[in-house]
CSV table of C-alpha atoms and ligand atoms in Angstrom, one decimal:
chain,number,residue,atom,x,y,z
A,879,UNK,CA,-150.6,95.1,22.6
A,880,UNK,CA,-152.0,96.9,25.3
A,881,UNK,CA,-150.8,100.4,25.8
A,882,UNK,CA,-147.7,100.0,28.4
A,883,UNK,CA,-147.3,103.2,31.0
A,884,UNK,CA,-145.7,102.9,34.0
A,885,UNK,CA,-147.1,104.2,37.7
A,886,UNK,CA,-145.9,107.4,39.2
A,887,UNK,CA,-143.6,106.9,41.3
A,888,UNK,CA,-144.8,106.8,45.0
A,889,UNK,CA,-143.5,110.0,47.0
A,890,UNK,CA,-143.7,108.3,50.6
A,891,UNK,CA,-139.7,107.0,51.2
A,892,UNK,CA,-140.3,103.0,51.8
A,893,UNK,CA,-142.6,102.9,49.1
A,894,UNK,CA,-140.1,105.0,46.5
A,895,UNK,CA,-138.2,102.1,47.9
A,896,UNK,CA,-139.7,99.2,46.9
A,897,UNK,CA,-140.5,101.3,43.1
A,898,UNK,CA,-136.7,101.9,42.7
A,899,UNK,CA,-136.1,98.2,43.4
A,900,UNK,CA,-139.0,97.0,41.3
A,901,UNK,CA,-137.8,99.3,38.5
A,902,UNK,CA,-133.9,98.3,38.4
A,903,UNK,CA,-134.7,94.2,38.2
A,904,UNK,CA,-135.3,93.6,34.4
A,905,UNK,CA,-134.1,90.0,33.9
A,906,UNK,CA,-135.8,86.8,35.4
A,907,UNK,CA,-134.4,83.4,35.3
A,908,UNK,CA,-136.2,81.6,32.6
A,909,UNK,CA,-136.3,77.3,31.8
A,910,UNK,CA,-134.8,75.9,29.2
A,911,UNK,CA,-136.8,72.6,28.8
A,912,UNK,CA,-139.7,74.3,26.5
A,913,UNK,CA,-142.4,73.4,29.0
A,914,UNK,CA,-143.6,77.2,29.2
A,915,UNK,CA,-143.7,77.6,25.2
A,916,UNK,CA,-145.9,74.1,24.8
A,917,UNK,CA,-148.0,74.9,27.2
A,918,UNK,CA,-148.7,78.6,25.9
A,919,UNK,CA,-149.1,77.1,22.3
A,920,UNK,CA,-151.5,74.7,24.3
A,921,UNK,CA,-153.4,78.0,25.7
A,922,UNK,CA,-154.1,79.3,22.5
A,923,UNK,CA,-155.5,76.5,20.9
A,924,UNK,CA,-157.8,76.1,23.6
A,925,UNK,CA,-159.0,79.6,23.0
A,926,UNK,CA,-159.9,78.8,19.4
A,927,UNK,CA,-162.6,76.6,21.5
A,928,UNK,CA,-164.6,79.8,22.2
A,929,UNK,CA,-165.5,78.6,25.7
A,930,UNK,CA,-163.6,79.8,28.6
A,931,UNK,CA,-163.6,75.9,30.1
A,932,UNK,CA,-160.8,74.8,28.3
A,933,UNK,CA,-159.1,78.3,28.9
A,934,UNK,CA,-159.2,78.1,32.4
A,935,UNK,CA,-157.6,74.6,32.0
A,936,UNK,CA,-154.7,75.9,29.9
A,937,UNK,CA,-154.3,78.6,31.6
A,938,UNK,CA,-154.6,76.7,34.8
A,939,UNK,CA,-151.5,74.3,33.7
A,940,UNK,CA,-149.2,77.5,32.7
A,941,UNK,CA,-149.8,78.4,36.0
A,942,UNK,CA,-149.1,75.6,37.4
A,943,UNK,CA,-145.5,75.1,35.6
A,944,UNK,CA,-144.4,78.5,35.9
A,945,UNK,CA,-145.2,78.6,40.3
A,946,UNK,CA,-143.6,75.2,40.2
A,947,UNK,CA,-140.4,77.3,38.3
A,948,UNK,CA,-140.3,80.4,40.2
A,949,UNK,CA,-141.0,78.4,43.1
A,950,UNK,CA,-144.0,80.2,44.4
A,951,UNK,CA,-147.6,79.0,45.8
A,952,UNK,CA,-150.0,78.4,42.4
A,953,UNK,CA,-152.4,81.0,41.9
A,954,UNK,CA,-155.9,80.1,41.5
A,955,UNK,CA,-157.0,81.3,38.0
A,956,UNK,CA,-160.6,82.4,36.9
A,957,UNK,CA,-161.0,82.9,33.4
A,958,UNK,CA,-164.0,85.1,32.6
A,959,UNK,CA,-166.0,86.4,29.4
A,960,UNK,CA,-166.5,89.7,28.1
A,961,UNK,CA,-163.9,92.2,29.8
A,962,UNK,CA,-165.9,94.5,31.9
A,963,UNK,CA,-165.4,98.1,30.1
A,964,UNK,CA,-167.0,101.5,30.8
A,965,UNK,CA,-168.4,103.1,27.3
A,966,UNK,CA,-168.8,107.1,27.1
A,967,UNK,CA,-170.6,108.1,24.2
A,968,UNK,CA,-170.7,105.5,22.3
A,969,UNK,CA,-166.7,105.2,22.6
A,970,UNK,CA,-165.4,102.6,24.9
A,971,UNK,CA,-162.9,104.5,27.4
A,972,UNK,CA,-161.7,101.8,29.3
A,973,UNK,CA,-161.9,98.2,29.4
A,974,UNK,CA,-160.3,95.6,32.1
A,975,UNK,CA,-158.0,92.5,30.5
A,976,UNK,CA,-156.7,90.8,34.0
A,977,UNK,CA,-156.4,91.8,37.5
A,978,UNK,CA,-154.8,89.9,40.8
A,979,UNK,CA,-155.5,89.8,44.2
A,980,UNK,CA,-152.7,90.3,46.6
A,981,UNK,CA,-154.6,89.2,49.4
A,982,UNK,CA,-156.3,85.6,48.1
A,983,UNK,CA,-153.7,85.4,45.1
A,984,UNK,CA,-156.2,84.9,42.8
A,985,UNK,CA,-155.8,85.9,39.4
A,986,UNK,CA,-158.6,86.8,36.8
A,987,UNK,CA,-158.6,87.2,33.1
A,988,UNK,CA,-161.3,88.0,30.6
A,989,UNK,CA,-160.6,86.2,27.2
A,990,UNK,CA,-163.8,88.2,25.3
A,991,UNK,CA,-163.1,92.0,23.7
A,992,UNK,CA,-165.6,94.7,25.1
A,993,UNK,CA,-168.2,95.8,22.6
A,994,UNK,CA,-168.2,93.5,20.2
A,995,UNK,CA,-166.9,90.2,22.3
A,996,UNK,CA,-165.3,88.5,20.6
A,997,UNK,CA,-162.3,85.8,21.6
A,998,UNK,CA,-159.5,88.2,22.1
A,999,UNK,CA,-156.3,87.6,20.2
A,1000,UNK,CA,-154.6,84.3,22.0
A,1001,UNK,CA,-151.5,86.6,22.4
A,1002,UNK,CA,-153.3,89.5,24.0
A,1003,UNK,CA,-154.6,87.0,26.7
A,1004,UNK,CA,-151.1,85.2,26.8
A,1005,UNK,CA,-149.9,88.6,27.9
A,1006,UNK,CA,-152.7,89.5,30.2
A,1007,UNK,CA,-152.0,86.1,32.1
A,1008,UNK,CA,-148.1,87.1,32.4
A,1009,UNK,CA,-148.6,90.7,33.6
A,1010,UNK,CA,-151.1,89.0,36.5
A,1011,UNK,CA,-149.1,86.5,37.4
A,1012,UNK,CA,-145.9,88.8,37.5
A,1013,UNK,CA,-147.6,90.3,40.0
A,1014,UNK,CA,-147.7,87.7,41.8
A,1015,UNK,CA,-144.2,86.9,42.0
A,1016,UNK,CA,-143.7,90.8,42.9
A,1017,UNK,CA,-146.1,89.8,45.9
A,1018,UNK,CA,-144.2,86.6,46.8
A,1019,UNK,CA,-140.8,85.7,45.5
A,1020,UNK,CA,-139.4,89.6,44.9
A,1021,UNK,CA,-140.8,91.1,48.0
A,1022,UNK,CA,-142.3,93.9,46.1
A,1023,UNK,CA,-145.9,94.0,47.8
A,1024,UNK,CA,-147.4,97.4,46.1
A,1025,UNK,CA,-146.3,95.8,43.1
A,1026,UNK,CA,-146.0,98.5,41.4
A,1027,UNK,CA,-146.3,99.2,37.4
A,1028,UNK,CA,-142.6,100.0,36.5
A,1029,UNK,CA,-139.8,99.9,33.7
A,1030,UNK,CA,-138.3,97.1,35.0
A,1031,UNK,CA,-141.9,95.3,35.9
A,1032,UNK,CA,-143.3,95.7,32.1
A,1033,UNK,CA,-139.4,94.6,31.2
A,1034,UNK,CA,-139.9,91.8,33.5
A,1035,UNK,CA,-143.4,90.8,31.9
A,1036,UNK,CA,-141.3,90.7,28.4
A,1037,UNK,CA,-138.7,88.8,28.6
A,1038,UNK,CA,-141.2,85.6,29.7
A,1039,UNK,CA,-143.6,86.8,26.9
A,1040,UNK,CA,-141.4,85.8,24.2
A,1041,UNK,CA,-139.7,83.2,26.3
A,1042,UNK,CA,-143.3,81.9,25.7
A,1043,UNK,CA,-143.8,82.8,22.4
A,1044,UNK,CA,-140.1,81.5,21.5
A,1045,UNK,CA,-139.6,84.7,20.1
A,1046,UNK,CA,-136.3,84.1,18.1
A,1047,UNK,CA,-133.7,86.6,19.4
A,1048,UNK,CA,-133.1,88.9,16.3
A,1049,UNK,CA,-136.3,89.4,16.2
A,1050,UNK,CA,-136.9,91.1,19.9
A,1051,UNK,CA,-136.5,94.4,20.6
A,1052,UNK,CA,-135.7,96.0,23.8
A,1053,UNK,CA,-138.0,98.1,25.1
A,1054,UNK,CA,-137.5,101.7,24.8
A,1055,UNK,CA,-138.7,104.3,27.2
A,1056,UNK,CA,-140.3,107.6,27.1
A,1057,UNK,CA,-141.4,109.7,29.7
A,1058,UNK,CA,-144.6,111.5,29.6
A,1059,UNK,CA,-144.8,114.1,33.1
A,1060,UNK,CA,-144.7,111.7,36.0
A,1061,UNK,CA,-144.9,108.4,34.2
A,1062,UNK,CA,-143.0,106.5,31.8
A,1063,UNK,CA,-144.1,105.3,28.7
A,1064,UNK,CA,-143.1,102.4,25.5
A,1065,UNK,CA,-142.2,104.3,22.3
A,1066,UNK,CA,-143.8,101.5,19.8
A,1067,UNK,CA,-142.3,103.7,17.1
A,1068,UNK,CA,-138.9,103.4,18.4
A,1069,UNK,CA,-139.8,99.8,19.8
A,1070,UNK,CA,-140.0,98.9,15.5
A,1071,UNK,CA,-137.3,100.4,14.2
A,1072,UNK,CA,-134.6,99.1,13.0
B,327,ZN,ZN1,-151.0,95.3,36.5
């Protein structure tokens, strides 16, 4: 998984605002008719494809099940190639899964690796796909417009991971928090310990 660290938090006073809210909501109402899971499982077959076509199309009807759910407009999706990455050295030092646009609620998500482009991991995208379009429902349903990168966003973003993965209980583990200066960060150690 990708690393997980959370945004400063903003000092201006409506802004801290809306980070303080994002950060306290970590549930989400999630459906029980396993529409979500199918259509994930459906997502990563079509990535053993290869071609980002049938991708989009997956994607395109996860999309449309979970807006139809949350009750939100359906973002339009654009599923792209090799994630555009910066390389210093000979060392990639950054590389770009997903990103949304607030302002045409488009989302975007690259299903090839940087460097050595191959199909990413159908989880990796899975997740990619969730963060984007929980930013979406920050920009629509929770009123959250910066939509800010917080505990309870990256909370917010698991809980419909494995309620897409079916993730059997026992075997999730709450996320556990760590702060590094301004930000907070996942502790992966403590995250797999028992
Ligand atoms: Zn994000």
């Amino acid at each position: 998984m990708a690393r997980v660290i959370t945004d400063p938090v903003p000092r201006a006073a409506a802004k801290r605002r809306e980070y303080d809210r994002s950060d306290a909501i970590v549930t989400m109402p999630l459906g029980k008719d396993g529409r979500v899971p199918a259509l994930a499982r459906a997502l990563a077959q079509a990535m053993a494809e290869g071609t980002t076509a049938p991708v989009q199309r997956a994607g395109i009807r996860l999309l449309d099940e979970l807006a139809a759910f949350y009750g939100v407009p359906v973002p339009p999706l654009r599923v792209l190639g090799v994630r555009p990455h910066k390389v210093s050295a000979g060392v990639c030092t950054y590389q770009l899964f997903g990103d949304y646009t607030p302002k045409t609620q488009q989302i975007r998500v690259w299903m090839r690796t940087a460097i050595r482009e191959k199909v990413s991991s159908p989880k990796a995208l899975l997740n990619t796909l969730l963060h984007e379009f929980c930013h979406h429902l920050d920009c629509t349903r929770l009123a959250c417009p910066e939509s800010y990168h917080t505990r309870g966003f990256f909370t917010r973003i698991d809980h419909l991971y494995h309620h897409a993965l079916e993730t059997p209980p026992e075997k999730r583990r709450p996320l556990r928090w760590i702060k590094r200066g301004a930000v907070w960060s996942v502790d992966w150690r403590l995250l797999g310990r028992r």
